[in-house]
mmCIF file with all atom_site columns, C-alpha atoms in Angstrom:
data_model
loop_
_atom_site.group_PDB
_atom_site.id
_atom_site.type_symbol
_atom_site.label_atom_id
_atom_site.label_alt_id
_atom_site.label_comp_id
_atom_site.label_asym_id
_atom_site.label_entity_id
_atom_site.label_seq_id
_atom_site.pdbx_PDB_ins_code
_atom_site.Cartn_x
_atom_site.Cartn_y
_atom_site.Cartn_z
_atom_site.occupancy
_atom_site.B_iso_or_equiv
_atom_site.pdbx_formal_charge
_atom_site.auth_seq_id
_atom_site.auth_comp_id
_atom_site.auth_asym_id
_atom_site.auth_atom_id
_atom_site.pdbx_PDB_model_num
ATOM 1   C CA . UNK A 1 1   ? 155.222 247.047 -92.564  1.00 67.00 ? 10  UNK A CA 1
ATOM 2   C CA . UNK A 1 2   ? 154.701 247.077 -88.915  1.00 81.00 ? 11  UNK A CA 1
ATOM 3   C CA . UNK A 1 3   ? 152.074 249.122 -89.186  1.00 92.00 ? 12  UNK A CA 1
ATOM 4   C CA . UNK A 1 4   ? 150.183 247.138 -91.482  1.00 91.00 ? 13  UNK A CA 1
ATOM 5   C CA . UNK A 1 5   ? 150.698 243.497 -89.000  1.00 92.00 ? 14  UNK A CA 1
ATOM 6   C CA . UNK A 1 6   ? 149.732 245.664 -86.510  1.00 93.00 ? 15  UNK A CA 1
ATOM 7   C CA . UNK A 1 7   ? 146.286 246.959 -87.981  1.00 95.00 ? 16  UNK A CA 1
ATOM 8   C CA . UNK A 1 8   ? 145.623 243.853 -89.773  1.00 95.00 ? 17  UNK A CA 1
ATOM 9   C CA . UNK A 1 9   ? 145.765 241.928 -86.599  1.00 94.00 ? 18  UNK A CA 1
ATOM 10  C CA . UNK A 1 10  ? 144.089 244.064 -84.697  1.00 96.00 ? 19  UNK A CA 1
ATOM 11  C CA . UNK A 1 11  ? 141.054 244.017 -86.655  1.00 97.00 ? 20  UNK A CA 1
ATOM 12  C CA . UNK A 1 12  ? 140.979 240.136 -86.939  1.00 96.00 ? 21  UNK A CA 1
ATOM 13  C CA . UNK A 1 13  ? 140.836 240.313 -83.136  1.00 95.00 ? 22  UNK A CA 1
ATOM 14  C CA . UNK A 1 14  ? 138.002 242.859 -83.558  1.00 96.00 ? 23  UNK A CA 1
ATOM 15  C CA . UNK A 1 15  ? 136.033 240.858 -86.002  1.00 96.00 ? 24  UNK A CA 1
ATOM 16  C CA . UNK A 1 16  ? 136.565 237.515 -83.871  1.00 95.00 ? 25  UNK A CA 1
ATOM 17  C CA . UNK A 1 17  ? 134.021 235.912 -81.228  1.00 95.00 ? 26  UNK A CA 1
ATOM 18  C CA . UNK A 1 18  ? 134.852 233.076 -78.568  1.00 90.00 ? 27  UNK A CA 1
ATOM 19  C CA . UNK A 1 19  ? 132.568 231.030 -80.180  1.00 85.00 ? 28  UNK A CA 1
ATOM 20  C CA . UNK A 1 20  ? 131.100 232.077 -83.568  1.00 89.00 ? 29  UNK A CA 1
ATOM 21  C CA . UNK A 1 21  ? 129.968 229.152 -86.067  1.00 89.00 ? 30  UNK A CA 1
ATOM 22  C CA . UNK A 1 22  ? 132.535 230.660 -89.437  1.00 91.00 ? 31  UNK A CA 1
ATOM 23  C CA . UNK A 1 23  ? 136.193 230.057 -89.707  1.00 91.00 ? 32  UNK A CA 1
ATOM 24  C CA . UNK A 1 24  ? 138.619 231.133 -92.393  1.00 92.00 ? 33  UNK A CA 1
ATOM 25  C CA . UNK A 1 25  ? 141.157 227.881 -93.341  1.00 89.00 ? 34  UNK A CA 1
ATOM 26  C CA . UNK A 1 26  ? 143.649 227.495 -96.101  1.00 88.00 ? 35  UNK A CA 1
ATOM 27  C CA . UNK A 1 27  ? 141.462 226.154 -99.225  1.00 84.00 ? 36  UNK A CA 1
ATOM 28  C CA . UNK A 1 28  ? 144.507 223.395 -99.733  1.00 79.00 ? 37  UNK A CA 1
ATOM 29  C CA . UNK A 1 29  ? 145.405 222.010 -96.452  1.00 78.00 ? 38  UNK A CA 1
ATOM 30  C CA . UNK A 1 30  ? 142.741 223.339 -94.321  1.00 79.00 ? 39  UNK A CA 1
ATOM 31  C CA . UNK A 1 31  ? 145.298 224.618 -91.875  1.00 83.00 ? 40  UNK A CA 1
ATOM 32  C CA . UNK A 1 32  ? 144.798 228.074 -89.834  1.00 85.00 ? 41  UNK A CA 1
ATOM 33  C CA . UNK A 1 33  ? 147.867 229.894 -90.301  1.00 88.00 ? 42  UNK A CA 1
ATOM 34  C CA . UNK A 1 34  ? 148.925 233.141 -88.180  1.00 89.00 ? 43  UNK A CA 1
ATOM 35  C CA . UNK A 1 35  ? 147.224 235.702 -87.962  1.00 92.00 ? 44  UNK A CA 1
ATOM 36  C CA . UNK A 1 36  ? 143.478 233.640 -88.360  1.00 92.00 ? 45  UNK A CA 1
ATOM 37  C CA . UNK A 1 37  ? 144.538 230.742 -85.701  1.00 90.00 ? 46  UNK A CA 1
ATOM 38  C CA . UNK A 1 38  ? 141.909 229.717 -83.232  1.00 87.00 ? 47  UNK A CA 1
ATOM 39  C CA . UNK A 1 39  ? 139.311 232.418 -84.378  1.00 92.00 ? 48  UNK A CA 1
ATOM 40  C CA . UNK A 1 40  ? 135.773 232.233 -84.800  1.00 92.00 ? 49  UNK A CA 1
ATOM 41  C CA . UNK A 1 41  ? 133.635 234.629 -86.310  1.00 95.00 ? 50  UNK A CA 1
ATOM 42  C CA . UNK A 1 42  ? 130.004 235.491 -86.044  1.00 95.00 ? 51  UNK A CA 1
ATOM 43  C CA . UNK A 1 43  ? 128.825 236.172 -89.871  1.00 95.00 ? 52  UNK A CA 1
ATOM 44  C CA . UNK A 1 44  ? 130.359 234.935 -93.264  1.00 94.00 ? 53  UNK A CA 1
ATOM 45  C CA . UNK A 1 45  ? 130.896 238.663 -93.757  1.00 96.00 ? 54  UNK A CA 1
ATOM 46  C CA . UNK A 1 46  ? 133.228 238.931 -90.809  1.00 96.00 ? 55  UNK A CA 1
ATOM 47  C CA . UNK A 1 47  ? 134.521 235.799 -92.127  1.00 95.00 ? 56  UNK A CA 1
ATOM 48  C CA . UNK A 1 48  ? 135.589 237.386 -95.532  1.00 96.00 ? 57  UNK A CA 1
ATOM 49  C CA . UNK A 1 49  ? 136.858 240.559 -93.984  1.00 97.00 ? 58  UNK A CA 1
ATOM 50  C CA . UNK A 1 50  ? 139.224 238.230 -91.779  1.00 96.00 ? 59  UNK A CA 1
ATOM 51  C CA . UNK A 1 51  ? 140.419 236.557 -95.183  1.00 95.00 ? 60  UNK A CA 1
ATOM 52  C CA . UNK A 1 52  ? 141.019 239.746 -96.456  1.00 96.00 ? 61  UNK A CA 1
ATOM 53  C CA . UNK A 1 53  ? 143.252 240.787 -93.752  1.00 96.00 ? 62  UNK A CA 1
ATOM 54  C CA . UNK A 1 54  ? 145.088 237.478 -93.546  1.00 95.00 ? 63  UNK A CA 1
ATOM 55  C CA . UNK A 1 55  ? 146.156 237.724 -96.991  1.00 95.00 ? 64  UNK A CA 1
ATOM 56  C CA . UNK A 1 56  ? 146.909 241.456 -96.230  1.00 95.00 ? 65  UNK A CA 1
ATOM 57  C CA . UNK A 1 57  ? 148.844 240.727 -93.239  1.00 95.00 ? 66  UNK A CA 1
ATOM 58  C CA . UNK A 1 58  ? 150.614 237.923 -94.965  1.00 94.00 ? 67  UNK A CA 1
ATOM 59  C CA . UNK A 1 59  ? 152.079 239.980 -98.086  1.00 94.00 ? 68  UNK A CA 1
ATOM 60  C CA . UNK A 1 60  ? 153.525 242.089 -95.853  1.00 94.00 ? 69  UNK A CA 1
ATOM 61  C CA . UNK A 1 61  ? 155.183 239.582 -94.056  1.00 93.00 ? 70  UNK A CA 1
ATOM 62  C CA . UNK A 1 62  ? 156.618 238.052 -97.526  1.00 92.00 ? 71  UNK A CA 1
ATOM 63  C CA . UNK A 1 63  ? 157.822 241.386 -98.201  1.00 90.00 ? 72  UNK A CA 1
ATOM 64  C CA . UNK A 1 64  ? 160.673 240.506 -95.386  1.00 87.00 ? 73  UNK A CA 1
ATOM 65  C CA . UNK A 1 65  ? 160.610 236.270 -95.961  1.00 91.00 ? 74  UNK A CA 1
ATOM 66  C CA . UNK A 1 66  ? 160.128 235.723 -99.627  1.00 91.00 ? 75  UNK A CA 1
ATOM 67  C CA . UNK A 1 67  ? 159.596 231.756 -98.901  1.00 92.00 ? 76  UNK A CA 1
ATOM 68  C CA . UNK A 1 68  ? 156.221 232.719 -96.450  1.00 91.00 ? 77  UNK A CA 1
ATOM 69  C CA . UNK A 1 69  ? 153.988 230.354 -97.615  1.00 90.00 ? 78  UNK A CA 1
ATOM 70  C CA . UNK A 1 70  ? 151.021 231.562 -99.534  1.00 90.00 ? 79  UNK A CA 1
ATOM 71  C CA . UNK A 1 71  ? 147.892 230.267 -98.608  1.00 90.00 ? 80  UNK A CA 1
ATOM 72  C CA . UNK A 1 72  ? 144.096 230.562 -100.496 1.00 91.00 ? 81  UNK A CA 1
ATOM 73  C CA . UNK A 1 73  ? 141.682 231.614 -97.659  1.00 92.00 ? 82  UNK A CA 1
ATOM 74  C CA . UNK A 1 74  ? 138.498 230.955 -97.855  1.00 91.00 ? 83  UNK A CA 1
ATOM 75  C CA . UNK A 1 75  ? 135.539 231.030 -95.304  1.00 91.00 ? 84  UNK A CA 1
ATOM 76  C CA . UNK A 1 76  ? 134.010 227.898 -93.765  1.00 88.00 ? 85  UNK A CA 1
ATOM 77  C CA . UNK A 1 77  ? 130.541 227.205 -91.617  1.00 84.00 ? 86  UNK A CA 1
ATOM 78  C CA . UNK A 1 78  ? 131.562 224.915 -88.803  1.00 74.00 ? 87  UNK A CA 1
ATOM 79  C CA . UNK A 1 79  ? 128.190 222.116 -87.551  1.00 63.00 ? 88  UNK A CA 1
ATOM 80  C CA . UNK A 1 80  ? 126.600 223.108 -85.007  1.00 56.00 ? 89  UNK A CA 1
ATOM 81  C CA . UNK A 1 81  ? 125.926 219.659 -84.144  1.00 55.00 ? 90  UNK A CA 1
ATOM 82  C CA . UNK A 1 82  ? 128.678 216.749 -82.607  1.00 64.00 ? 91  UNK A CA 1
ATOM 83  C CA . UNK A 1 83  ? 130.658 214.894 -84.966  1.00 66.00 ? 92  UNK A CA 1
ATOM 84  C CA . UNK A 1 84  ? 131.379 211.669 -84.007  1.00 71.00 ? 93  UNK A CA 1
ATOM 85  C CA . UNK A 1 85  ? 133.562 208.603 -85.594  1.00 70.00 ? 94  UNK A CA 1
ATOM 86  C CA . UNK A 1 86  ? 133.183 204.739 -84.920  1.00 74.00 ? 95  UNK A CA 1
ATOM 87  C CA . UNK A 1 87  ? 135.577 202.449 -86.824  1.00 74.00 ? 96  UNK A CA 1
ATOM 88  C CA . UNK A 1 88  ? 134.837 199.048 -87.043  1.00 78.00 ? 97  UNK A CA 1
ATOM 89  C CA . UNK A 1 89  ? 137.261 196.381 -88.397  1.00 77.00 ? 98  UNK A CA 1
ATOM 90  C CA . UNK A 1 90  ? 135.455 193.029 -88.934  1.00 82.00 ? 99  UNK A CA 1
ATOM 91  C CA . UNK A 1 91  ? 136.898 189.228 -90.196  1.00 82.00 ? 100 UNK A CA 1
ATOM 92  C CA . UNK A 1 92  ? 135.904 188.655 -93.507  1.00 83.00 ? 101 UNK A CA 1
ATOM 93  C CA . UNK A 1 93  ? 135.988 184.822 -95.568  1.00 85.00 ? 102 UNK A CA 1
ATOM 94  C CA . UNK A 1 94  ? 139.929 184.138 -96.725  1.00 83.00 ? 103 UNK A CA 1
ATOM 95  C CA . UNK A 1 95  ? 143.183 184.626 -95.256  1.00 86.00 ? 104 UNK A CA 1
ATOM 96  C CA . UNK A 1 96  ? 145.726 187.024 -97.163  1.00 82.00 ? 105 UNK A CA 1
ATOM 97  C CA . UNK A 1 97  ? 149.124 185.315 -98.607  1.00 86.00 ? 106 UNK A CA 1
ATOM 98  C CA . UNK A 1 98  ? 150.996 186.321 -95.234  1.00 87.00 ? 107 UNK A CA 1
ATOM 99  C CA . UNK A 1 99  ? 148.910 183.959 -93.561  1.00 86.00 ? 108 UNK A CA 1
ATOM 100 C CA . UNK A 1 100 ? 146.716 186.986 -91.254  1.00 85.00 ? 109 UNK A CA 1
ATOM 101 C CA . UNK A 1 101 ? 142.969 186.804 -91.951  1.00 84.00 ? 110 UNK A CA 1
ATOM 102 C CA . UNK A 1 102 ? 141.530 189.506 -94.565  1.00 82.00 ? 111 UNK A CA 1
ATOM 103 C CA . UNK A 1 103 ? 140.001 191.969 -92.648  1.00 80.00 ? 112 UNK A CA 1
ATOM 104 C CA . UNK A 1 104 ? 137.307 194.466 -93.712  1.00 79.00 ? 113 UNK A CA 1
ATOM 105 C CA . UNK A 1 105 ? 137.202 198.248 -92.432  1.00 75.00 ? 114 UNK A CA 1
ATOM 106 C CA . UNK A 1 106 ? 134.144 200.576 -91.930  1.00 75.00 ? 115 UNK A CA 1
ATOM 107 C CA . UNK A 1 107 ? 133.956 203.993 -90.684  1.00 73.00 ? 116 UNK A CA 1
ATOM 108 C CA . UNK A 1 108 ? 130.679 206.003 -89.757  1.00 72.00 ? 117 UNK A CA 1
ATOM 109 C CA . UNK A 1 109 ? 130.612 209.430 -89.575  1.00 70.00 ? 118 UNK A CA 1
ATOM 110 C CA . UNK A 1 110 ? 127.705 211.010 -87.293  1.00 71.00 ? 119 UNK A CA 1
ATOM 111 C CA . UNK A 1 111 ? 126.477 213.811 -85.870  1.00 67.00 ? 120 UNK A CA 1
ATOM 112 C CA . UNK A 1 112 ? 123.782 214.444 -83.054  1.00 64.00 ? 121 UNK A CA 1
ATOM 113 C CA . UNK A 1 113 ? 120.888 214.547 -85.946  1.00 61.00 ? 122 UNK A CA 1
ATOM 114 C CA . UNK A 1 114 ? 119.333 211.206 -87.351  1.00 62.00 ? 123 UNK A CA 1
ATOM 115 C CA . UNK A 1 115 ? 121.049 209.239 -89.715  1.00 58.00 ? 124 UNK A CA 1
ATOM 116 C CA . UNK A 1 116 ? 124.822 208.538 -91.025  1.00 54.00 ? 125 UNK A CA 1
ATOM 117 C CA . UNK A 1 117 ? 126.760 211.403 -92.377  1.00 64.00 ? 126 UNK A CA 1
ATOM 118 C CA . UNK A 1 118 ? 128.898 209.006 -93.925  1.00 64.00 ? 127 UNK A CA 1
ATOM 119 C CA . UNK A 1 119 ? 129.426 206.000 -94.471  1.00 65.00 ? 128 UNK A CA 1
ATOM 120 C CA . UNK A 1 120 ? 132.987 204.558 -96.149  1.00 65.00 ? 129 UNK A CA 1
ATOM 121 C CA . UNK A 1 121 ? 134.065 200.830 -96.371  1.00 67.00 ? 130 UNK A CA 1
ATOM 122 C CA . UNK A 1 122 ? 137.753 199.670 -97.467  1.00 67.00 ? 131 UNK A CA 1
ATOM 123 C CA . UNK A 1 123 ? 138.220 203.312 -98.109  1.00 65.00 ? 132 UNK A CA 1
ATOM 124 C CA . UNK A 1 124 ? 141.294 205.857 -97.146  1.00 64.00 ? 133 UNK A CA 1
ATOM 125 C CA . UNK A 1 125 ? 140.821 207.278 -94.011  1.00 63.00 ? 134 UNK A CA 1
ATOM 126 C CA . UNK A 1 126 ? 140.973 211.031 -94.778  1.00 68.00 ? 135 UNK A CA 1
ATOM 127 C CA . UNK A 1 127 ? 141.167 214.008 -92.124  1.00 67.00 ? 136 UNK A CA 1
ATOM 128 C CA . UNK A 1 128 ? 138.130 216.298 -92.213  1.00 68.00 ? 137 UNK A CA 1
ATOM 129 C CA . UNK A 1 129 ? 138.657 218.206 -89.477  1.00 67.00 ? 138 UNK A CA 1
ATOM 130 C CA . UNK A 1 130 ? 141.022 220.452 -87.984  1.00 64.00 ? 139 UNK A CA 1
ATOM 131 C CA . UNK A 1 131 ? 141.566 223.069 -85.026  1.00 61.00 ? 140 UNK A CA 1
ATOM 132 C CA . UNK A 1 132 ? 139.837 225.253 -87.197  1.00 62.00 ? 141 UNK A CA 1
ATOM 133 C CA . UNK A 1 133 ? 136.883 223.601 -88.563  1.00 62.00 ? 142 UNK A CA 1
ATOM 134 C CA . UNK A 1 134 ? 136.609 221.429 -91.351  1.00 64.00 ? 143 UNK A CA 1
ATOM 135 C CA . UNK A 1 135 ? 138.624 221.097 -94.203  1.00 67.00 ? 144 UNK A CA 1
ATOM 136 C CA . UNK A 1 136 ? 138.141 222.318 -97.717  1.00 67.00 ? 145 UNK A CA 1
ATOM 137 C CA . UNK A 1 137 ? 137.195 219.924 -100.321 1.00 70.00 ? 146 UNK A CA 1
ATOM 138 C CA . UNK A 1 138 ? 140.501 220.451 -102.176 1.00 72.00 ? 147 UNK A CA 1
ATOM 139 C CA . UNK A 1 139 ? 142.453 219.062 -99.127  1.00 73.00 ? 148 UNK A CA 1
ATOM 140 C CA . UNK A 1 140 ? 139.876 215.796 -98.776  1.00 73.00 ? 149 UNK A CA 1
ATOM 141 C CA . UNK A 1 141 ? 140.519 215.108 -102.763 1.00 76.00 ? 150 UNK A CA 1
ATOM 142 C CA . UNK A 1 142 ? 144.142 215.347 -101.805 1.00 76.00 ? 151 UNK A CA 1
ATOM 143 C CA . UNK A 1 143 ? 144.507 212.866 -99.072  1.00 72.00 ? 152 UNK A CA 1
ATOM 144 C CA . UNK A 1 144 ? 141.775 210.350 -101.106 1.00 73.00 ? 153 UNK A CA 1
ATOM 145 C CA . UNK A 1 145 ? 144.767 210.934 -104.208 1.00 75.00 ? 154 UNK A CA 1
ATOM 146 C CA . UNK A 1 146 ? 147.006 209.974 -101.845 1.00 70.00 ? 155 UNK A CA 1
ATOM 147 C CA . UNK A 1 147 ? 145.364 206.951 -100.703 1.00 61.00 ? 156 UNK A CA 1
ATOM 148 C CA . UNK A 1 148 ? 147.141 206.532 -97.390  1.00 54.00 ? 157 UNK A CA 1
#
């Protein structure tokens, strides 16, 4: 088993770049679970191989933890361009039966291009972004379900 940690790690590490535009995230939560945290890679190629070895390395590690979690890679194309987020929060007519004033919410997702990205009002606020790039659609259907 070491042997194949070792290897499998130390081919990520081959196939990873300081600051390539593909990332490999858990399909689910989008998170970047060892070994594929904080790596970049150059092609969607190198991408997939690094999926590959993930899962690899993490089947051997579930050989010795049985409860590992198990994780659906796949291969994401970070923007090249900024993302940025304004929230706005703006009085609206009415008052709610507390007595506070109803309220409307708007956030505005852009990027260093022309025009909105997107564009949600009195929506859930949803995460689509994490240390390792964006996340997958399944996670964004999940937190919109949950409708936090």
């Amino acid at each position: 088993m070491d042997d194949i940690l070792s290897r499998t790690r130390r081919e990520i590490e081959e196939l990873a770049v300081e600051s390539g535009p593909f990332s490999v995230v858990a399909a689910e939560s989008g998170e970047c679970p060892t070994p594929i945290t904080g790596t970049r890679f150059e092609s969607h190629d190198d991408a997939m191989r690094a999926a590959d070895l993930a899962r690899e390395y993490r089947n051997a590690l579930r050989e010795h933890d049985p409860d590992l979690p198990t994780y659906r890679f796949v291969v994401t194309e970070l923007p090249s361009e900024h993302l940025q987020m304004v929230g706005v929060r703006e009085r609206t007519d009415g008052v709610r039966a507390n007595g506070l004033p109803r309220t409307q919410r708007s956030v505005t997702v852009t990027s260093d291009r022309d025009g909105a990205w997107l564009r949600m009002e009195n929506a859930p606020l949803v995460h689509l972004a994490r240390d390792c790039g964006p996340v997958g659609d399944d996670a964004v259907g999940r937190q919109l379900d949950a409708k936090l």
